[in-house]
mmCIF file of C-alpha atoms in Angstrom:
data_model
loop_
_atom_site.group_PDB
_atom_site.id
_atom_site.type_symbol
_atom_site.label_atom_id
_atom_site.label_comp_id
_atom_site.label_asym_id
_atom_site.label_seq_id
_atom_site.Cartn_x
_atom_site.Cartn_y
_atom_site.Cartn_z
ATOM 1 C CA UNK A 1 0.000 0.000 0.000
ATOM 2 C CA UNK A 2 1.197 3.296 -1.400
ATOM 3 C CA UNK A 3 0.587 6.414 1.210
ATOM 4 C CA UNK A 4 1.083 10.155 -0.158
ATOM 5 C CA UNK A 5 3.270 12.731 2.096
ATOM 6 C CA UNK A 6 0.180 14.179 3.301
ATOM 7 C CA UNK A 7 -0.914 10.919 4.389
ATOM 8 C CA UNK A 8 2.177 10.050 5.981
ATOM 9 C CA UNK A 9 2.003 13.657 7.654
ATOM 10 C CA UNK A 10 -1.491 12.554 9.619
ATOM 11 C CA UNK A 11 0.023 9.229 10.350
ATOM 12 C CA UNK A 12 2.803 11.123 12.277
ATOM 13 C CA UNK A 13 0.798 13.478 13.929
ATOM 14 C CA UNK A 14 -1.977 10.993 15.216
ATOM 15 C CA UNK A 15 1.113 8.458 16.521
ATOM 16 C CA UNK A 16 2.423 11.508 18.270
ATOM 17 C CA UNK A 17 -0.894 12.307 19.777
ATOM 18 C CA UNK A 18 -1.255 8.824 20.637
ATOM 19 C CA UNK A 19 2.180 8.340 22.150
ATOM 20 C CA UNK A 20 1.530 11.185 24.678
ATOM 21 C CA UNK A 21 -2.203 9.830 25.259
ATOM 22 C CA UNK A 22 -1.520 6.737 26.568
ATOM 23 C CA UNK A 23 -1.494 6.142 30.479
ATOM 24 C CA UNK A 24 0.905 4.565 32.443
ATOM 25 C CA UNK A 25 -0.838 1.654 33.884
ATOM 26 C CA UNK A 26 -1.403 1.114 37.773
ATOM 27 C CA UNK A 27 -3.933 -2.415 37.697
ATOM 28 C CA UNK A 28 -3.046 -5.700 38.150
ATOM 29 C CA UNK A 29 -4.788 -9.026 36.538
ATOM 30 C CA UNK A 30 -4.070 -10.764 39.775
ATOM 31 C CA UNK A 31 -5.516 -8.517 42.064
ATOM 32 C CA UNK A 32 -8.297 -6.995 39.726
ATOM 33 C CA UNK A 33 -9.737 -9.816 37.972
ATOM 34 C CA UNK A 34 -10.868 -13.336 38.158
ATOM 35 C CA UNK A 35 -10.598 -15.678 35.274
ATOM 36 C CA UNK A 36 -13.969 -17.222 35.409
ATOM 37 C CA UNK A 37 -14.219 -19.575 32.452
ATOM 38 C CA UNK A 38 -12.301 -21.514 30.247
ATOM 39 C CA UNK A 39 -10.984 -24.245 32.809
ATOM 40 C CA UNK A 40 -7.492 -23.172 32.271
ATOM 41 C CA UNK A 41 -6.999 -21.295 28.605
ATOM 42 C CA UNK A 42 -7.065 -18.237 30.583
ATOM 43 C CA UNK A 43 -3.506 -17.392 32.050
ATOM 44 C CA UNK A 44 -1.883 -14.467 34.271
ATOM 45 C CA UNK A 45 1.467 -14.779 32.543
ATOM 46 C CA UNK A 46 3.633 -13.075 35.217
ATOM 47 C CA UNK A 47 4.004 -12.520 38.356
ATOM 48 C CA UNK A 48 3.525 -8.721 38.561
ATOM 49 C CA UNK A 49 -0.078 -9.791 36.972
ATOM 50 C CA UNK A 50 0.748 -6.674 34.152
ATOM 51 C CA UNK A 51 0.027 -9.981 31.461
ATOM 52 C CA UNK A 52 -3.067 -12.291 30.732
ATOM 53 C CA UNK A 53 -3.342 -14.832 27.853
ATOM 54 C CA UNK A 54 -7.183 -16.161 26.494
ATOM 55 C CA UNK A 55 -7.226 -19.221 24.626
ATOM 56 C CA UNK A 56 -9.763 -20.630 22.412
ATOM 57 C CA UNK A 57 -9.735 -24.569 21.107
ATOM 58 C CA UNK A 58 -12.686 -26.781 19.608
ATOM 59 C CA UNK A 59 -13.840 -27.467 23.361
ATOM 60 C CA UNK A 60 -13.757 -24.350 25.094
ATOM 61 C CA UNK A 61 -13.113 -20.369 24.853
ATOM 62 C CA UNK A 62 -12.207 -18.436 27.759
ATOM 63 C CA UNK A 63 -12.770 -15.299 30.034
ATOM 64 C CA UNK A 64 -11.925 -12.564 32.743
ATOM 65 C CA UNK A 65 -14.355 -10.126 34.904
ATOM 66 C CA UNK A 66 -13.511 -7.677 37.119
ATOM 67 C CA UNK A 67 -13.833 -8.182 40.926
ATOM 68 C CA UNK A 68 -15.516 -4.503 41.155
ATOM 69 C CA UNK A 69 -18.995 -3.153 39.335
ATOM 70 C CA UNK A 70 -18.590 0.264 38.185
ATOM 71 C CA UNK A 71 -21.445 3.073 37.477
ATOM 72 C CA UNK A 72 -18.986 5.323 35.364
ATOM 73 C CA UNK A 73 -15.667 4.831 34.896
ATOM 74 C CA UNK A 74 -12.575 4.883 32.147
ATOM 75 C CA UNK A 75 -11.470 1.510 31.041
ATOM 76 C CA UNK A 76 -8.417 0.544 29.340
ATOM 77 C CA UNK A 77 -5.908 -2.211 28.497
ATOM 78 C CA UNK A 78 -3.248 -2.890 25.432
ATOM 79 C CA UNK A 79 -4.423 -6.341 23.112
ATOM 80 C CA UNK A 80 -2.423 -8.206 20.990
ATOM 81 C CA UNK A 81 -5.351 -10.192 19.076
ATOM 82 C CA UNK A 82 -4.831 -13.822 17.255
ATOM 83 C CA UNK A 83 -2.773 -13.942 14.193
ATOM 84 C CA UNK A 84 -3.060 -15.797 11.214
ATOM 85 C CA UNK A 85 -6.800 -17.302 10.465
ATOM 86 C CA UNK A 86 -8.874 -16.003 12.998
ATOM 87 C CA UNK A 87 -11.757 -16.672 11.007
ATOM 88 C CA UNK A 88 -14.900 -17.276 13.135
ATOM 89 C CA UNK A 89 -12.813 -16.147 16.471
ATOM 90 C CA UNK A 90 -14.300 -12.939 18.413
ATOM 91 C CA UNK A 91 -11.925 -11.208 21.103
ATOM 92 C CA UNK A 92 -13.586 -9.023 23.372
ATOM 93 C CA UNK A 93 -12.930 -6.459 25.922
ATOM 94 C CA UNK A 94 -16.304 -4.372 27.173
ATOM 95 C CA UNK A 95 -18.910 -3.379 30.023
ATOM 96 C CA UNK A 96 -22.007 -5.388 30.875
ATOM 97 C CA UNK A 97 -24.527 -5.479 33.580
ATOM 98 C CA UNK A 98 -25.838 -8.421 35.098
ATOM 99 C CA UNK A 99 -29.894 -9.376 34.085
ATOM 100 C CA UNK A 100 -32.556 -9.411 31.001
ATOM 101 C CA UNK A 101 -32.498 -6.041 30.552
ATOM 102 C CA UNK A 102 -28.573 -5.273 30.730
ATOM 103 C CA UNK A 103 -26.477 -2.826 29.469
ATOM 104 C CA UNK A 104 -23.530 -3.081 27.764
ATOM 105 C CA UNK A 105 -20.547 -0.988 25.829
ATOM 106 C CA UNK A 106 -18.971 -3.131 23.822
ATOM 107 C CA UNK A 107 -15.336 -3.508 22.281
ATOM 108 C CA UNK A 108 -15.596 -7.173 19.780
ATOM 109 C CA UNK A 109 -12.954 -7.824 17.615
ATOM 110 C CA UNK A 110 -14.164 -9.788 14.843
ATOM 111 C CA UNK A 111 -11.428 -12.496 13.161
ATOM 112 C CA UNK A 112 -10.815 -13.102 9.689
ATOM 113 C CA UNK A 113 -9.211 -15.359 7.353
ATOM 114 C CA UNK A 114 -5.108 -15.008 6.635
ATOM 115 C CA UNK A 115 -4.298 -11.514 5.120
ATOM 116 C CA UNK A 116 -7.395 -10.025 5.470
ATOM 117 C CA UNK A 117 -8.362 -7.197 8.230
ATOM 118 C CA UNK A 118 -9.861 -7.746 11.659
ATOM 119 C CA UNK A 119 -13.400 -5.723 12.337
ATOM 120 C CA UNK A 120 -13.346 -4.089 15.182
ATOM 121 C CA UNK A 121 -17.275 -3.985 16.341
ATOM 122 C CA UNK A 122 -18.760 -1.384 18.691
ATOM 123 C CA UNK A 123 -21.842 -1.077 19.988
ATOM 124 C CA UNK A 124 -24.187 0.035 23.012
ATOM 125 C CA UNK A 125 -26.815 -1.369 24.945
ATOM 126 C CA UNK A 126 -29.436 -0.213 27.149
ATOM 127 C CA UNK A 127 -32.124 -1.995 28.910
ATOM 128 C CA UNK A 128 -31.273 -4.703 26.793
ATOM 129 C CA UNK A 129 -31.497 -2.990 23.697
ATOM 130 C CA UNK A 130 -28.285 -2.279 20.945
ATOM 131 C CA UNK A 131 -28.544 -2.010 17.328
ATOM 132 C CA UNK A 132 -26.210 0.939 17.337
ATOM 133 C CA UNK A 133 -23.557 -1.073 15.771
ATOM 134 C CA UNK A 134 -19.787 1.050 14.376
ATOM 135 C CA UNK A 135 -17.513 -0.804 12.669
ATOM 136 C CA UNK A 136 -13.749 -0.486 11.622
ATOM 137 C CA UNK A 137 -11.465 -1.824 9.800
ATOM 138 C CA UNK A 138 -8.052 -0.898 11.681
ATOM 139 C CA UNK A 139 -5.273 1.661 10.149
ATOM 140 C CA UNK A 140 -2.849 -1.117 11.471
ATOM 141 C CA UNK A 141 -2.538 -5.183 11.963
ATOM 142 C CA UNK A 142 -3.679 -5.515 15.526
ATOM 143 C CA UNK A 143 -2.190 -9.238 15.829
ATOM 144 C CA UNK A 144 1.609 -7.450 15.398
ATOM 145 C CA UNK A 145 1.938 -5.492 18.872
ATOM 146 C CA UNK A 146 0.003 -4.663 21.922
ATOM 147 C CA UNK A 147 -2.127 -1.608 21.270
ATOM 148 C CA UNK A 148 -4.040 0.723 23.077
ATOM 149 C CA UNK A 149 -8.267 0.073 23.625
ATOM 150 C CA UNK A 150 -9.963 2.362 25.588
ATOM 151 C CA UNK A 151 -13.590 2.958 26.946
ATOM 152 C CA UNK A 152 -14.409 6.141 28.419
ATOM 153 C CA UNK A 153 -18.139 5.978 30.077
ATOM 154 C CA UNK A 154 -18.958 9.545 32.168
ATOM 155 C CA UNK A 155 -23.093 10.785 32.564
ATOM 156 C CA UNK A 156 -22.423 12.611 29.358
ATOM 157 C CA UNK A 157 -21.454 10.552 26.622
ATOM 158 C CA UNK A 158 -19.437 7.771 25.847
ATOM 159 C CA UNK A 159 -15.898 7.838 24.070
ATOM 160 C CA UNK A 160 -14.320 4.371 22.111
ATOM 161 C CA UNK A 161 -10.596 5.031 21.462
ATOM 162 C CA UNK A 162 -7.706 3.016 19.629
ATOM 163 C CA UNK A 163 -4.132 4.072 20.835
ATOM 164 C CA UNK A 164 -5.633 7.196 22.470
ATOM 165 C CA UNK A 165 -7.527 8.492 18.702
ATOM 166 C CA UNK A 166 -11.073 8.909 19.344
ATOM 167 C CA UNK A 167 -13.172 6.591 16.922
ATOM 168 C CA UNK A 168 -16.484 7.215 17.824
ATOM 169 C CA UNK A 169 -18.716 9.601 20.723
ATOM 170 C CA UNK A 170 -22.045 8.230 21.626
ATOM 171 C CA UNK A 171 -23.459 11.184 23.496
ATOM 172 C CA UNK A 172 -26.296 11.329 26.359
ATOM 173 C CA UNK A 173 -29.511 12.015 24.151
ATOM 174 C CA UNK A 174 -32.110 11.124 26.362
ATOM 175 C CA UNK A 175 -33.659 14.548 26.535
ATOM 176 C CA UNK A 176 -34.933 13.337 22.453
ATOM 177 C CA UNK A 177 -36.259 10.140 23.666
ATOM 178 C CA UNK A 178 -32.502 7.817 22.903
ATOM 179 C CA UNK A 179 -31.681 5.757 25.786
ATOM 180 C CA UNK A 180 -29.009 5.584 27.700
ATOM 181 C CA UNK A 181 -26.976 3.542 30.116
ATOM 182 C CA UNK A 182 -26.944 5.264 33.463
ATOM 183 C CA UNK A 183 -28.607 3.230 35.978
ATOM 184 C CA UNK A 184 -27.201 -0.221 35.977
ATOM 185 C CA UNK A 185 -23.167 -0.920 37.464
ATOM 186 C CA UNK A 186 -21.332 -2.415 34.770
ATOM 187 C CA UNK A 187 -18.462 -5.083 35.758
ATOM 188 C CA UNK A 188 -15.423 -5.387 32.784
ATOM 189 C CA UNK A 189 -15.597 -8.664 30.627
ATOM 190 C CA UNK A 190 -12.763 -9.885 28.846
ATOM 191 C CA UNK A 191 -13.361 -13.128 26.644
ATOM 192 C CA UNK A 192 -11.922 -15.174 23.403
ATOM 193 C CA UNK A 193 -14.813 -17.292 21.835
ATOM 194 C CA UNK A 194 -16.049 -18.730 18.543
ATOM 195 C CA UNK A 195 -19.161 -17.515 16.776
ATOM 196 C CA UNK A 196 -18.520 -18.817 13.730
ATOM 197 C CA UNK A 197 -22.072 -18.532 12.325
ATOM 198 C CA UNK A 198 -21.742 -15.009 12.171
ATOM 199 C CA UNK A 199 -18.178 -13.624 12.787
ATOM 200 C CA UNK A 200 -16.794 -13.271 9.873
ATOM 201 C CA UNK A 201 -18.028 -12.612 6.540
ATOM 202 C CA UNK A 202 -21.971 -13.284 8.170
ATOM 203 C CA UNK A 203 -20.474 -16.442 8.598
ATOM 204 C CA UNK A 204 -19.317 -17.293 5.012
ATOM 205 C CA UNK A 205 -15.957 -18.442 6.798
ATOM 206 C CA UNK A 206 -15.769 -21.041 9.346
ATOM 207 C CA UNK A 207 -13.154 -21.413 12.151
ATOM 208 C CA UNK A 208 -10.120 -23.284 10.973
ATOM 209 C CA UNK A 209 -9.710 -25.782 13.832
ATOM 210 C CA UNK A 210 -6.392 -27.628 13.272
ATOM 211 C CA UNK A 211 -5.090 -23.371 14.238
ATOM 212 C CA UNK A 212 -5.894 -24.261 17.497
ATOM 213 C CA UNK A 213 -5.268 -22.853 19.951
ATOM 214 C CA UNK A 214 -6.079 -19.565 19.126
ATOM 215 C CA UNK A 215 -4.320 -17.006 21.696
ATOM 216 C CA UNK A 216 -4.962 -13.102 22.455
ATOM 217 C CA UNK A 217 -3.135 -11.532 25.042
ATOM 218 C CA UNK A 218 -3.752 -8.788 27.550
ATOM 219 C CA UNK A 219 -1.857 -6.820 29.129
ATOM 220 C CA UNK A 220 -1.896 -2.865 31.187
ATOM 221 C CA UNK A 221 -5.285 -3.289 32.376
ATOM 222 C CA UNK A 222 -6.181 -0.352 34.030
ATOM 223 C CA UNK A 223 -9.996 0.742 34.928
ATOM 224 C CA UNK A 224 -10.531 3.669 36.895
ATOM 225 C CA UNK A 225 -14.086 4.065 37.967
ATOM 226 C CA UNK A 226 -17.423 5.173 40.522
ATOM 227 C CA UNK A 227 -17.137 1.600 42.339
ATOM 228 C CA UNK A 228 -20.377 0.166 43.284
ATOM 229 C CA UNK A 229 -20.960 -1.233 46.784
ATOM 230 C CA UNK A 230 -23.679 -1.443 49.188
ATOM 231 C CA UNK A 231 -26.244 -0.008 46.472
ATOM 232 C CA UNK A 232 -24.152 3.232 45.808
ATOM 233 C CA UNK A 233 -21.351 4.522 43.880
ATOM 234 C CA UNK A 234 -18.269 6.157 44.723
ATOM 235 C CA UNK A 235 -15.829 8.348 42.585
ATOM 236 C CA UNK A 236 -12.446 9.328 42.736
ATOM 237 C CA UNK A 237 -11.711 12.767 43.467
ATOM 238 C CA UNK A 238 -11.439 14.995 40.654
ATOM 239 C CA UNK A 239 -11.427 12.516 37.703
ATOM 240 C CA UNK A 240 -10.913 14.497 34.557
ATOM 241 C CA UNK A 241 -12.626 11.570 32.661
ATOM 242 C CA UNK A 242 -15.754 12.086 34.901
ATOM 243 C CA UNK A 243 -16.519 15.354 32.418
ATOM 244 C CA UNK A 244 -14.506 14.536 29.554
ATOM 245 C CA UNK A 245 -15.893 15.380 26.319
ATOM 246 C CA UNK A 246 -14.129 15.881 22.756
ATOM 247 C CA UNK A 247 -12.544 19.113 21.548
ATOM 248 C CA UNK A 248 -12.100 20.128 18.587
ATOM 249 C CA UNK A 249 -9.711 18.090 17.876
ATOM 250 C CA UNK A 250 -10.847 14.794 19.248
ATOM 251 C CA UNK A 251 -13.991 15.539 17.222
ATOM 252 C CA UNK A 252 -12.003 15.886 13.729
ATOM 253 C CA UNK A 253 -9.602 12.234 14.525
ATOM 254 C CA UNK A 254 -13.352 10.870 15.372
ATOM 255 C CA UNK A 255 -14.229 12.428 11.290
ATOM 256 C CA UNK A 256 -10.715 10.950 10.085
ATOM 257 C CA UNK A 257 -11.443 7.290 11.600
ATOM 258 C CA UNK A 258 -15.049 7.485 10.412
ATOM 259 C CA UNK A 259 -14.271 8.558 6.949
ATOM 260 C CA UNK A 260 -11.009 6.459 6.180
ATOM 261 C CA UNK A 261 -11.840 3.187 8.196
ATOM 262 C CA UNK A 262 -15.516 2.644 9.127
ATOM 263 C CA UNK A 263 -16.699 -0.719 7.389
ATOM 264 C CA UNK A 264 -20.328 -0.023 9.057
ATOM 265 C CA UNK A 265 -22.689 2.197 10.448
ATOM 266 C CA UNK A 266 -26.350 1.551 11.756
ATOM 267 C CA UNK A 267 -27.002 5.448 11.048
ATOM 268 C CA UNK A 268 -27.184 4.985 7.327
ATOM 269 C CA UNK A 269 -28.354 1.203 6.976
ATOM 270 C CA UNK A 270 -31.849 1.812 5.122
ATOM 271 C CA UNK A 271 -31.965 -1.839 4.327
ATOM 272 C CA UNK A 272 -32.196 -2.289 8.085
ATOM 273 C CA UNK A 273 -34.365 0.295 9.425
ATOM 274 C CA UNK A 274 -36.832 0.703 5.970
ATOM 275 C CA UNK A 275 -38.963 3.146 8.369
ATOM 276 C CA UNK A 276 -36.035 5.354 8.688
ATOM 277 C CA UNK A 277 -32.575 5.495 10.605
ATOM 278 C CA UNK A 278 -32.711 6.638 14.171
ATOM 279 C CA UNK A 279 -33.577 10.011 14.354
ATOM 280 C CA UNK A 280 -30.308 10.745 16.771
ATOM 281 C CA UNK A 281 -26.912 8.335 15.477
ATOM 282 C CA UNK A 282 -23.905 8.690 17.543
#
């Protein structure tokens, strides 16, 4: 692939952006988490707990949660996702509440066959209810290095980022009538699982199982948040991402991803929604 100097010009400015975005990490896997299925694929890899392995085989995928339920918070953690033919594999790093009528904010990373690009699948829940599905096709080969995955939840809005860019702002629009998740503590899920019936391609390709294992690897998991206890919240002191919102320039990387890498976007599916898109589409 061929990139023009003014290409190559954004590149460098969003990888310096993103270099002096990214946190230093403070969490632990051992102390924050609990691998709670998989009977064994999932592995703390060290013994500072700063690295987690998920495995997937014919039998079995596998899963963290947190230990703590969050209402609000900023969630983050560097992936390295499975190379090779991931067809039919789905890596996974989001919020969810407990029930029928959860909510959820959702990071899926959608595999595909040999030399073709992940999706990386976002989408929001409330009360049960998502079909607000963004997807992207990555400006880089996410099975390579660790990068950067970020979910930034406040009263406000909601803010998806990849190596500190913005990708995509759901904002608060309930004063129109558009739900949003507010109520209902949210622990962090982790998981590496097949769905090969609808993965990749709508399902066109099926999981190549003489690849397995399949392996994805975690590590800097960090989630700073209201913690929920006793039927009430509480929030760190002064937490910028409590009020964060997108300046101007967040809002313009959010135009770049949208324009150069979406793959998908529920706000202009007709075919879907033949009564009309949603009236609000964040």
């Amino acid at each position: 692939m061929k990139f023009s100097c003014d290409t190559r010009f954004a590149f460098l400015v969003l990888f310096l952006f993103a270099s002096q975005s990214v946190a230093v990490y403070a969490g632990s896997f051992h102390k924050d988490v609990q691998i709670h299925w998989g009977d064994g694929r999932g592995k703390i890899r060290d013994r500072d707990g700063k690295l987690l392995s998920l495995s997937l085989d014919k039998s079995s995928g596998s899963g963290f949660q947190s230990h703590q339920e969050f209402l609000y918070g900023r969630a983050e953690v560097q992936m390295k996702l499975v190379p090779g033919n991931s067809a039919g594999t789905v890596t996974t790093f989001y919020l969810k509440s407990p029930g029928t009528t959860w909510d959820e904010i959702d990071f899926e990373f959608l595999g595909n066959i040999s030399g073709h690009p992940y999706t990386l699948h976002t989408n929001v829940y409330t009360k049960g209810s998502g079909d607000k599905e963004q997807q992207f096709h990555l400006w880089f080969d996410p099975t390579v290095n660790f990068h950067t995955y970020c979910i930034t939840w406040n009263p406000q809005r909601i803010i998806f980022t990849v190596d500190g860019i913005p990708i995509r702002e759901f904002k608060n629009s309930e004063s129109i009538g558009v739900p949003f998740p507010k109520n209902q503590p949210m622990r962090l899920y982790a998981s590496l699982w097949e769905a090969e019936h609808w993965a990749t391609r709508g399902g066109l390709e099926k999981t190549d199982w003489s690849k397995a294992p399949f392996t994805a690897f975690y590590r800097n998991y960090n989630v700073e948040g209201c913690v929920w206890a006793n039927g009430k919240s509480s929030c760190p002191a002064n937490s910028p991402w409590f009020t964060q919102k997108l300046d101007k320039r967040g809002e313009d990387r959010v135009k770049w991803a949208q324009s150069k890498y979406m793959v998908y976007n529920y706000c202009t599916d007709k075919r879907r929604f033949p009564r009309g898109v949603p009236a609000v589409c964040t």
